[in-house]
Coordinates of N, CA and C in Angstrom, one line a residue:
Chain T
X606 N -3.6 3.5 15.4 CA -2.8 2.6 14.5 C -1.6 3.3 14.1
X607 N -0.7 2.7 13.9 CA 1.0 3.0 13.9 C 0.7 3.2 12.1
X608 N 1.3 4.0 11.7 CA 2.0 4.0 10.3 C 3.3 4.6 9.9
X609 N 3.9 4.3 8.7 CA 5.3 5.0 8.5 C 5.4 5.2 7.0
X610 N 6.0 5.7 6.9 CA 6.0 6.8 5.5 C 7.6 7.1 4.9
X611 N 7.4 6.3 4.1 CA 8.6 6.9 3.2 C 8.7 7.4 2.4
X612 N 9.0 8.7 2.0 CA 8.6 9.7 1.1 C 9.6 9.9 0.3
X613 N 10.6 9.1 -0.5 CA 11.5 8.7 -1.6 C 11.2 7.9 -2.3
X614 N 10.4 7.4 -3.1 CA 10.3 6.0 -3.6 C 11.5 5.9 -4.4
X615 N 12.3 6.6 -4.8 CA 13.6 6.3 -5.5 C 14.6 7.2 -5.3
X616 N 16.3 6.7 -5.2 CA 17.3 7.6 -5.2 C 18.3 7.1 -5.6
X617 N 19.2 7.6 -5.9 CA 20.7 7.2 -6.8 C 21.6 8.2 -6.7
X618 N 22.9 7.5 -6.2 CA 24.0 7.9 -6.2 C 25.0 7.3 -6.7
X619 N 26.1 8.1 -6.7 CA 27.3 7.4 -6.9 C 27.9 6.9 -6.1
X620 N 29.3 5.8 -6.0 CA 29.7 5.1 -5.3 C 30.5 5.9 -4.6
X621 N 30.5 5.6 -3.3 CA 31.8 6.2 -3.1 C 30.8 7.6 -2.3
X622 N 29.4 7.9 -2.2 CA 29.1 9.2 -2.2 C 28.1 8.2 -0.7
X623 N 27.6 10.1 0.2 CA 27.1 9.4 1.3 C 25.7 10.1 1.0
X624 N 24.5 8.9 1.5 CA 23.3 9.1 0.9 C 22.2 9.0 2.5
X625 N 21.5 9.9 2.6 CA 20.6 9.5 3.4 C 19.2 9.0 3.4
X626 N 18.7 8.4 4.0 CA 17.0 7.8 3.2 C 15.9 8.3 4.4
X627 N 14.8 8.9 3.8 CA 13.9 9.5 5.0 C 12.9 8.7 5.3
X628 N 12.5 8.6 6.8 CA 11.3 8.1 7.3 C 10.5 8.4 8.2
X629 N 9.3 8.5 8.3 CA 8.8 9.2 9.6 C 8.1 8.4 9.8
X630 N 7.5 8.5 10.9 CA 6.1 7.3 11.6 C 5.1 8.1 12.2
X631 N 4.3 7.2 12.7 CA 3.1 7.9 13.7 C 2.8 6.9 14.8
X632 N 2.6 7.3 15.9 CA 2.3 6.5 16.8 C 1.9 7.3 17.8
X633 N 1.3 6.6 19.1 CA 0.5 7.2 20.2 C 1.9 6.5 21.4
X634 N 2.1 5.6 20.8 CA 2.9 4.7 21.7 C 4.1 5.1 22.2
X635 N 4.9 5.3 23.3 CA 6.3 5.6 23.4 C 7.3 4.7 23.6
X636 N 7.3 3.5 24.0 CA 8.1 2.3 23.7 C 7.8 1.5 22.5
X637 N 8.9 1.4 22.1 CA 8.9 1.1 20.3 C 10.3 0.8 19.7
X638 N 10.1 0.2 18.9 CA 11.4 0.0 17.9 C 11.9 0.6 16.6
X639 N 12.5 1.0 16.4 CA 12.2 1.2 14.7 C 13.6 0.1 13.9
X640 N 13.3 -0.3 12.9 CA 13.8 -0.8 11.9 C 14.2 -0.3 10.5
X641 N 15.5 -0.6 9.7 CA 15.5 -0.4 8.7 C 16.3 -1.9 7.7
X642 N 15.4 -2.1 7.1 CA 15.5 -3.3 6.6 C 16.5 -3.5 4.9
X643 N 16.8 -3.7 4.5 CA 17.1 -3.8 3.1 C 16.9 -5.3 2.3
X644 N 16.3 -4.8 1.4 CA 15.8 -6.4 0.3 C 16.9 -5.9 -1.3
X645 N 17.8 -6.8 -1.4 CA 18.6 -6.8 -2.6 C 18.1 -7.3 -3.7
X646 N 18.0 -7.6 -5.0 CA 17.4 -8.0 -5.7 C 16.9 -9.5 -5.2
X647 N 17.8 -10.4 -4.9 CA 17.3 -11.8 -4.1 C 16.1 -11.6 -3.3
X648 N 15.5 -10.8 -3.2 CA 14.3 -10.3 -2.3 C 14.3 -10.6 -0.8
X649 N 15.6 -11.2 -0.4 CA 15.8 -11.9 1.3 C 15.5 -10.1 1.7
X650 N 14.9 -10.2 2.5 CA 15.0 -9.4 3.8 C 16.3 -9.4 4.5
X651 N 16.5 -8.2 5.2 CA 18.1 -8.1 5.8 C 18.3 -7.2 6.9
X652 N 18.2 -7.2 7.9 CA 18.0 -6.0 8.6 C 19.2 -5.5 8.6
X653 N 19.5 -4.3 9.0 CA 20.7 -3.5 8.5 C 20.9 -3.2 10.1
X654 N 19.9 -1.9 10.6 CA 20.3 -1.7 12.2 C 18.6 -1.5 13.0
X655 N 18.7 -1.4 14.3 CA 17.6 -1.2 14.6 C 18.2 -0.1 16.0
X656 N 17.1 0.4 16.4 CA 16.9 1.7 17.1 C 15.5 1.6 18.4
X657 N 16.1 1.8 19.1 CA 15.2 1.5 20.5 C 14.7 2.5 21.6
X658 N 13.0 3.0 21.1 CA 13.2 4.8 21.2 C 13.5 5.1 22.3
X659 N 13.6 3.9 23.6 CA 14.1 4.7 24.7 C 15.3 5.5 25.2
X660 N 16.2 4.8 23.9 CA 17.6 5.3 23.5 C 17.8 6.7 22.9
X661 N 18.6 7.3 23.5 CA 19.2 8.8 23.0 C 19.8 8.6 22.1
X662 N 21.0 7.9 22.0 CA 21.7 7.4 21.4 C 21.5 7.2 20.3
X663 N 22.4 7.4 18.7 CA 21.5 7.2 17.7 C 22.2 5.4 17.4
X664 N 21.7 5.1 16.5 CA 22.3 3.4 16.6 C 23.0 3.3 15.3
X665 N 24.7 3.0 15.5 CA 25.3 3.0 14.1 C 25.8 1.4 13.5
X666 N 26.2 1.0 12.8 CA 26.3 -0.6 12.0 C 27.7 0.2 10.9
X667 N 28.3 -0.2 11.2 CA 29.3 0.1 10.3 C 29.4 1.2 9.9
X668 N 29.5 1.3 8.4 CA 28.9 2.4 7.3 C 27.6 2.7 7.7
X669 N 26.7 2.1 8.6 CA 25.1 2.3 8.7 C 24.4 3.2 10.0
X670 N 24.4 4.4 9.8 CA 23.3 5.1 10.8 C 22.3 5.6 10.9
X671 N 21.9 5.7 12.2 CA 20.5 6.7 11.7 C 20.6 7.8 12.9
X672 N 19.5 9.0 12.4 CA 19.3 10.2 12.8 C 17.9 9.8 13.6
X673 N 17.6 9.5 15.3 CA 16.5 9.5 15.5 C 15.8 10.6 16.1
X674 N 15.0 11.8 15.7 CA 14.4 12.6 16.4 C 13.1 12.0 16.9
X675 N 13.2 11.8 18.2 CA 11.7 10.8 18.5 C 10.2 12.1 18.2
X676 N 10.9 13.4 19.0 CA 10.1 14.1 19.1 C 9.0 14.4 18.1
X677 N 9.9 14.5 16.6 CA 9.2 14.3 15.3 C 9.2 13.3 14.9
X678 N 9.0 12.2 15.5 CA 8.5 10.9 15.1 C 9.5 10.9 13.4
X679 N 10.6 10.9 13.4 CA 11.6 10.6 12.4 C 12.5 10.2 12.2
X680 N 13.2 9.3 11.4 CA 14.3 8.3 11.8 C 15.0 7.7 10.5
X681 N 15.7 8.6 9.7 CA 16.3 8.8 8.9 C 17.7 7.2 8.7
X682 N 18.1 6.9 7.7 CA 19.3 6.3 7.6 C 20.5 6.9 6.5
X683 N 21.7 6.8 7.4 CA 22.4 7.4 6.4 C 23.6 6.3 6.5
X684 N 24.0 5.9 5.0 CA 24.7 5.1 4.5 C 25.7 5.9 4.1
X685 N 26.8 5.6 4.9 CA 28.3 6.5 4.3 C 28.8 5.9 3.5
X686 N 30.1 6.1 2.5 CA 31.0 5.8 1.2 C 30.3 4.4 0.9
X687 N 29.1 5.1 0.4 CA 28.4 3.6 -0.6 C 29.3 2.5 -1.3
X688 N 28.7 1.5 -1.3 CA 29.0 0.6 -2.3 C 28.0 -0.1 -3.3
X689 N 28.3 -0.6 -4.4 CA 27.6 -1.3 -5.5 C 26.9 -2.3 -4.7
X690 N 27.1 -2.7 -3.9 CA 26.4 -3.8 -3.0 C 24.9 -3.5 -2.4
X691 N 25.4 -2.3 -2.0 CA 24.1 -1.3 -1.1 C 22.7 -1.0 -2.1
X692 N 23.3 -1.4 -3.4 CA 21.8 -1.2 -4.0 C 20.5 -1.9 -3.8
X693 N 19.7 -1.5 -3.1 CA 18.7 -2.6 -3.2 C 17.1 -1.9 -2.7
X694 N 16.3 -2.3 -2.6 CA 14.8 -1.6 -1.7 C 15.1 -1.7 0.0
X695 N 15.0 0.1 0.2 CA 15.0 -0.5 1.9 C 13.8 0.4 2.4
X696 N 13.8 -0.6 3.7 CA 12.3 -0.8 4.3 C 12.3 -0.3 5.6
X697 N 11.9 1.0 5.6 CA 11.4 1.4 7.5 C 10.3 0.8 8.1
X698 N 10.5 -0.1 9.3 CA 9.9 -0.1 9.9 C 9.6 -0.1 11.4
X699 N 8.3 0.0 11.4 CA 8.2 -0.2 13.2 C 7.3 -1.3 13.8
X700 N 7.8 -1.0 15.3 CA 6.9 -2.3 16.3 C 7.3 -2.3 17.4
X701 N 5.8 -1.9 18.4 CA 6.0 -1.8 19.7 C 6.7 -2.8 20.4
X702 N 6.7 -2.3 21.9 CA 8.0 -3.4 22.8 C 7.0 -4.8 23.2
X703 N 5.8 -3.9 23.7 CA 5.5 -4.9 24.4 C 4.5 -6.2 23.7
X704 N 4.8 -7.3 23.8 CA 4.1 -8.6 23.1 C 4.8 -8.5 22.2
X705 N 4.4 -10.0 20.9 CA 5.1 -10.0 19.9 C 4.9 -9.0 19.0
X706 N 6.0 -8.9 18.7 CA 6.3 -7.5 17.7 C 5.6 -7.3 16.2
X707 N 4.3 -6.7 15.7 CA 4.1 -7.0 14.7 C 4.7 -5.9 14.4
X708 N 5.7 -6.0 12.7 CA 6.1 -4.8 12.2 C 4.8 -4.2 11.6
X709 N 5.4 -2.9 11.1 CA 4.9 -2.0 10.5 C 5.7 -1.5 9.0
X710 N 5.3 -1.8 7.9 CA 6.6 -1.4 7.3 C 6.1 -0.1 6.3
X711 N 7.3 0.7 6.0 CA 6.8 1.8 5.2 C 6.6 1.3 3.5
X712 N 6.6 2.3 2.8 CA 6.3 1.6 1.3 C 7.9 1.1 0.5
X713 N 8.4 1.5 1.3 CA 10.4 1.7 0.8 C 11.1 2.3 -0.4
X714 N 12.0 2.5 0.1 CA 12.8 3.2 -0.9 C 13.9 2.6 -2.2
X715 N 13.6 2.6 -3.5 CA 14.5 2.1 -4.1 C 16.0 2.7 -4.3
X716 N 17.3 1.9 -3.5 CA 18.3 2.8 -3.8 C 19.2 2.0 -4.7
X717 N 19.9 3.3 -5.6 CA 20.8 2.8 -6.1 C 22.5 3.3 -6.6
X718 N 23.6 2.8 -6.4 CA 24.3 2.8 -6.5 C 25.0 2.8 -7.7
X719 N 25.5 3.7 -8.2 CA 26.5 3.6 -9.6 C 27.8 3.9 -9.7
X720 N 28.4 3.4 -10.0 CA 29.8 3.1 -10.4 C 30.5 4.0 -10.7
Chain N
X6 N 23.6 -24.1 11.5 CA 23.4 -22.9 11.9 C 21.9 -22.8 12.0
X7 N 21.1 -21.9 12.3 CA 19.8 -21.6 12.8 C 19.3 -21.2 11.4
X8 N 17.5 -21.1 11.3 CA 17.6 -20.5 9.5 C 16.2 -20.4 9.7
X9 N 15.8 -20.0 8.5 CA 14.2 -20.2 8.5 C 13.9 -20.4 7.1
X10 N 13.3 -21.1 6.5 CA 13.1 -21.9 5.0 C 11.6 -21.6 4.7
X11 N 11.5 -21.5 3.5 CA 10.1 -20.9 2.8 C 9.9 -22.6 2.0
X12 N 8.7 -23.1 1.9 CA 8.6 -24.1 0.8 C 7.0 -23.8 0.0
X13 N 7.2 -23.8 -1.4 CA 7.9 -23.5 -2.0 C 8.5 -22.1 -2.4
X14 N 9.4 -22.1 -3.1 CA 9.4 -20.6 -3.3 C 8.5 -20.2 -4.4
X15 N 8.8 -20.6 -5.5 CA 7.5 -20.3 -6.7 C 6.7 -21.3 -6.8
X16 N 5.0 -20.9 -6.9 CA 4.1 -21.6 -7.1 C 2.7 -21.2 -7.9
X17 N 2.8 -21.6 -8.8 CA 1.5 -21.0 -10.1 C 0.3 -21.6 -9.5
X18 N -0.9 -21.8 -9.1 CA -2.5 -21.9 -8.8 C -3.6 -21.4 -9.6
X19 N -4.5 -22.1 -9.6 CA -6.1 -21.6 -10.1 C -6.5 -20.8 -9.0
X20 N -7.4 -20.3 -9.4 CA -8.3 -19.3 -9.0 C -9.6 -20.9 -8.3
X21 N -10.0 -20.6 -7.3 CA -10.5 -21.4 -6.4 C -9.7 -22.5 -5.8
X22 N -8.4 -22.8 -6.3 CA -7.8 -24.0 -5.2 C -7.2 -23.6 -3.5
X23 N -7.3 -24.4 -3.6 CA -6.4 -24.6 -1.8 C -5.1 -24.7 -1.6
X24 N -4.1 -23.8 -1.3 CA -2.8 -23.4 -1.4 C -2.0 -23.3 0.1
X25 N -1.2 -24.0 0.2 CA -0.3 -24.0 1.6 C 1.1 -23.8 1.2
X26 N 1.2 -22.6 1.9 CA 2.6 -22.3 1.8 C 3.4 -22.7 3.2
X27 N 4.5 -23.2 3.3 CA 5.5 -23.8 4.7 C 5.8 -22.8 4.5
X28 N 6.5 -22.7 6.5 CA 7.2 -21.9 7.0 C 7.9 -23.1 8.2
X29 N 9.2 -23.0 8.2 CA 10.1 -23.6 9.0 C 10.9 -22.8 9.3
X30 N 11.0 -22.8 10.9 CA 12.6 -22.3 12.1 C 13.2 -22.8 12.8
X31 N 14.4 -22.9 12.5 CA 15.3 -23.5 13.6 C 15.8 -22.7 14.7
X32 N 15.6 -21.9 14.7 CA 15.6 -20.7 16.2 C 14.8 -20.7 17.2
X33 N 14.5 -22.1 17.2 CA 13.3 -21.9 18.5 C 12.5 -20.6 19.1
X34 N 12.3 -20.3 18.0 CA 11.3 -18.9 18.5 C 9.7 -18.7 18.7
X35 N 9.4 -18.3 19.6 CA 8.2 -18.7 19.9 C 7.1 -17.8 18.9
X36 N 8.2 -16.8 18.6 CA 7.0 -15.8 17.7 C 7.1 -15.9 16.3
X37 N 6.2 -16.3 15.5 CA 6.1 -16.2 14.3 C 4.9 -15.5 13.2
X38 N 5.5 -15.1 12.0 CA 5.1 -13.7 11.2 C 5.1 -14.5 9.6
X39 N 3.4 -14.0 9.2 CA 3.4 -14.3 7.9 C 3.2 -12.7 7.4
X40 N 3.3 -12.2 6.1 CA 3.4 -10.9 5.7 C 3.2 -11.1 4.4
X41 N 2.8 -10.4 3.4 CA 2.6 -10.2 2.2 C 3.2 -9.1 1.4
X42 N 3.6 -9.2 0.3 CA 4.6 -7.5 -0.3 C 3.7 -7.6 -1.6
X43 N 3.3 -6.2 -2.0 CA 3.0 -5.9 -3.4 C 3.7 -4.5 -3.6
X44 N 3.3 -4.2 -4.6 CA 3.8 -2.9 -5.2 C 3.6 -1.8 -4.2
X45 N 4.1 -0.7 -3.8 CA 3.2 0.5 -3.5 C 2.6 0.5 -2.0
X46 N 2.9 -1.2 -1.4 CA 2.6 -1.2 -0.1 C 3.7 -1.4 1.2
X47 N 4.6 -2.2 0.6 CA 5.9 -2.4 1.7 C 5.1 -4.1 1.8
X48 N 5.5 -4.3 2.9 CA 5.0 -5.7 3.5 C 3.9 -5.4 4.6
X49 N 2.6 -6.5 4.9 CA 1.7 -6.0 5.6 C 1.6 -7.2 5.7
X50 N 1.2 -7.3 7.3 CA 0.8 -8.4 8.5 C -0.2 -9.2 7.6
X51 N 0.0 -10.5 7.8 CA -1.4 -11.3 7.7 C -2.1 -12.3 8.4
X52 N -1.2 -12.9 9.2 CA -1.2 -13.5 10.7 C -0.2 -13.8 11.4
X53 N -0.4 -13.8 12.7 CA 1.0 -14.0 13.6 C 1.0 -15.0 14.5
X54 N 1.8 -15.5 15.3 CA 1.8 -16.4 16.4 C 2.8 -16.1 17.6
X55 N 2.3 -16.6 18.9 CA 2.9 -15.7 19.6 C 3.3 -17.2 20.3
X56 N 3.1 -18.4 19.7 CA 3.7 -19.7 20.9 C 2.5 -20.9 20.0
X57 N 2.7 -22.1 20.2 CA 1.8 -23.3 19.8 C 0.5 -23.2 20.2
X58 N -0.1 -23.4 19.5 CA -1.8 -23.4 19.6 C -2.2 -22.0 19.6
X59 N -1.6 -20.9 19.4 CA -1.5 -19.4 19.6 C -1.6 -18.9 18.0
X60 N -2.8 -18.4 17.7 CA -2.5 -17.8 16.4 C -3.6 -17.0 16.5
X61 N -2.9 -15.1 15.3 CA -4.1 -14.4 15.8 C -4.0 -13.4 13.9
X62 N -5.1 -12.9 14.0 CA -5.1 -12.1 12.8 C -4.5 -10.9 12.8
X63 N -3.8 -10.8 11.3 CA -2.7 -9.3 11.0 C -3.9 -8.4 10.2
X64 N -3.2 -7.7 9.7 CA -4.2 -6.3 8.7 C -4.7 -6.9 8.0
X65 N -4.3 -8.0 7.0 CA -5.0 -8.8 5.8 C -5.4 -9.9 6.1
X66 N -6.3 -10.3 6.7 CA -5.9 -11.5 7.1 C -6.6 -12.4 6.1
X67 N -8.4 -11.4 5.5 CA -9.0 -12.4 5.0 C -8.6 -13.0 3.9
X68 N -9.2 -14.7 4.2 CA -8.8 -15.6 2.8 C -7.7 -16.4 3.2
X69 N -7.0 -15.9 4.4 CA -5.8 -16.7 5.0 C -6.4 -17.6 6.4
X70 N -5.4 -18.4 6.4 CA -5.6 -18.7 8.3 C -4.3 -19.5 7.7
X71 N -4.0 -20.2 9.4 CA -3.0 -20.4 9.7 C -3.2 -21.6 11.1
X72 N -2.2 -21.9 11.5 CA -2.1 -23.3 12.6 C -0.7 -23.2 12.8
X73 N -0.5 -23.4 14.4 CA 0.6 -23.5 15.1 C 0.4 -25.0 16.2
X74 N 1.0 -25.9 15.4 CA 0.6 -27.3 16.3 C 2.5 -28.0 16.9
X75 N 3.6 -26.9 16.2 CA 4.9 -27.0 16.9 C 5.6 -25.8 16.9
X76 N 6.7 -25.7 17.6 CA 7.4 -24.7 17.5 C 7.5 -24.2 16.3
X77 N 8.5 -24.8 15.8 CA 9.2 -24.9 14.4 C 8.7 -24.1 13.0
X78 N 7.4 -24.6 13.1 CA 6.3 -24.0 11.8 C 5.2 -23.9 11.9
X79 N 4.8 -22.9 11.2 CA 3.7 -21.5 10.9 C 3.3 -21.9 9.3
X80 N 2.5 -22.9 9.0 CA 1.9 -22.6 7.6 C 0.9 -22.2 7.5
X81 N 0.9 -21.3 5.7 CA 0.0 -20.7 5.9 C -1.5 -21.0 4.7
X82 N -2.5 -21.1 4.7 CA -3.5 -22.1 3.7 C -4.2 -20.3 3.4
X83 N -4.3 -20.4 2.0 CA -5.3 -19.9 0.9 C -6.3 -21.4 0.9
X84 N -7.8 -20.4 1.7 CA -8.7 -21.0 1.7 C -9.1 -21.4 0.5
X85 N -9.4 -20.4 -0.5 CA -10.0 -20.7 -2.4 C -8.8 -19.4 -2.4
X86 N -7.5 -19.8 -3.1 CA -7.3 -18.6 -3.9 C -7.9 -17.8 -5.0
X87 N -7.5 -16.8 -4.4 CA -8.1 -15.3 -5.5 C -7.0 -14.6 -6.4
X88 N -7.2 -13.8 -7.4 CA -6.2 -13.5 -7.9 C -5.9 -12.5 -7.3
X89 N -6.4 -11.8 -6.4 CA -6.1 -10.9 -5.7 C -4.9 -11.5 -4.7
X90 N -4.6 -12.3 -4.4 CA -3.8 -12.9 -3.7 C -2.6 -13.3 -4.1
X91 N -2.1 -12.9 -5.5 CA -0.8 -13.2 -6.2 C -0.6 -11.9 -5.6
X92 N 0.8 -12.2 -4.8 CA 2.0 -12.0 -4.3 C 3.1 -12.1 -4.2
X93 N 4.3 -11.7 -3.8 CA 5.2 -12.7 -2.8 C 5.0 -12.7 -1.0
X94 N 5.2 -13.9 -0.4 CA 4.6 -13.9 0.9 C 6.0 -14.3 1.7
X95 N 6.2 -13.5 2.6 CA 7.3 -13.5 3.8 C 6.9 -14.1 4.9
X96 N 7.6 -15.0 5.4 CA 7.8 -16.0 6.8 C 8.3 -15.3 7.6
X97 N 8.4 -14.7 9.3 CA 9.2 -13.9 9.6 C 8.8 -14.9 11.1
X98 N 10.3 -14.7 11.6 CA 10.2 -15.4 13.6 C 10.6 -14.0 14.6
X99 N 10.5 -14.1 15.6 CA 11.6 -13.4 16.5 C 11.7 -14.3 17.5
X100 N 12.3 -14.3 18.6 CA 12.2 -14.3 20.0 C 11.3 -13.8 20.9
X101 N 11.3 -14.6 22.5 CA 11.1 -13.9 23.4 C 11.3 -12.6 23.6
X102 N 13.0 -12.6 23.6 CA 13.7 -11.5 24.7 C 13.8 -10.9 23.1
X103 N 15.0 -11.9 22.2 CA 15.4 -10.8 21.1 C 14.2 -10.6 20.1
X104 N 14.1 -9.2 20.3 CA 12.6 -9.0 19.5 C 12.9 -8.6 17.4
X105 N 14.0 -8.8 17.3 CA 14.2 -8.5 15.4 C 13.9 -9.8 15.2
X106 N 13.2 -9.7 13.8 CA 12.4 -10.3 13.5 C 13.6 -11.1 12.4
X107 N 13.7 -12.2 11.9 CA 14.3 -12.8 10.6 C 13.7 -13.6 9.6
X108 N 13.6 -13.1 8.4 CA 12.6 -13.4 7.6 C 13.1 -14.7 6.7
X109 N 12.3 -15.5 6.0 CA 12.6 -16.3 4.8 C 12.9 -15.6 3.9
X110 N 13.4 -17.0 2.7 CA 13.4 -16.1 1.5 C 12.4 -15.3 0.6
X111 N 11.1 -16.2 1.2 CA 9.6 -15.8 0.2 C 9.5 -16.6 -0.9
X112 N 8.1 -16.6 -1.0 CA 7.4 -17.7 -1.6 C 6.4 -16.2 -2.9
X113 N 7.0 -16.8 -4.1 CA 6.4 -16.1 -4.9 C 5.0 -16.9 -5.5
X114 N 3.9 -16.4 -5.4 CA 2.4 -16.7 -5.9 C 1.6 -16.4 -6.9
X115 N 1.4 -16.9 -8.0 CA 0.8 -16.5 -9.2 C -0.8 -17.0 -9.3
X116 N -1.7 -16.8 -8.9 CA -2.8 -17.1 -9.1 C -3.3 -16.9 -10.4
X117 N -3.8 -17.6 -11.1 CA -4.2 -17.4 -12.7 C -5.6 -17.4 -12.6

């Protein structure tokens, strides 16, 4: 069974500052996805970027990257020159390639942005 | 535009009634995701669908089920709700090919 682990339950920064969020996983599997999701107080789900471990490549979204070491099953996101917007719970997750994708989500991180 | 809609979003219940929450998509997606969020867990599987007539059990499943009789929607029935079962509950689709998943807004649950 797949699991993922977020070991921040909370962080805060200032605006304007660059913040990273930690995640690891476990798996037997080598084709896989990972996900990092963000829920704003509206509680919508939002995916931010996703990462495809066949990929070397790390996967970036604007302000939005991540650090994937497959080897250590770890897959970090780092949010450059925050904004007040960016505060919200974000969520690692994962889900194999093949068939429909069930996620996996970790327990997430509450971040927050200050002024 | 394409979407996916939760009905209702908040919904107060007794402890032993029968509860259906909708799930609608307009993305013609064949795969569809119900999930559950509480404190201290993230969100966790509770049944899935992988096409019409197609439905199979997530991590939580018991006390739930589910029916896929069109594309479109995935509802999901509290056999006798429990209070164990006050939540908020997430609708989620993907694709065939494109496999990210796009969630509703959620359906908040208060069993009394």
């Amino acid at each position: 069974a797949q699991t993922v682990t977020q070991s921040q339950p909370e962080m805060s920064v200032q605006e304007a500052e660059t913040v990273t969020l930690s995640c690891t996983y476990d798996t037997s599997e080598n084709n896989y996805y990972l996900f990092w999701y963000k829920q704003p107080p509206s509680r919508q789900m939002i995916l931010v970027i996703r990462q495809e471990a066949y990929k070397q490549q790390n996967a970036t979204e604007n302000r939005f990257s991540v650090n994937f070491q497959k080897a250590a099953k770890s897959f970090s996101l780092k949010i450059s020159d925050s904004q007040l917007g960016d505060t919200a719970m974000y969520f690692c997750a994962f889900a194999i390639i093949q068939g429909a994708q069930k996620l996996v989500f970790g327990q997430g991180t509450r971040l927050t942005i200050n002024p | 535009d394409a979407e996916i809609t939760q009905s209702p979003r908040h919904k107060i219940t007794e402890t032993g009634r029968q509860v259906t929450l909708a799930c609608h998509q307009t993305w013609n997606h064949n795969n569809m995701f119900w999930y559950r969020q509480d404190l201290g867990h993230g969100l966790r599987l509770i049944h899935y669908s992988y096409g019409v007539q197609d439905t199979n059990k997530g991590e939580v499943s018991d006390g739930y089920s589910v029916s896929r009789s069109n594309t479109e929607d995935l509802p999901l029935t509290l056999e006798s709700a429990a209070s164990s079962q006050t939540s908020v509950y997430f609708c989620a689709s993907s694709g065939r090919i494109q496999e990210t998943q796009y969630f509703g807004p959620g359906t908040r649950l208060l069993v009394l």
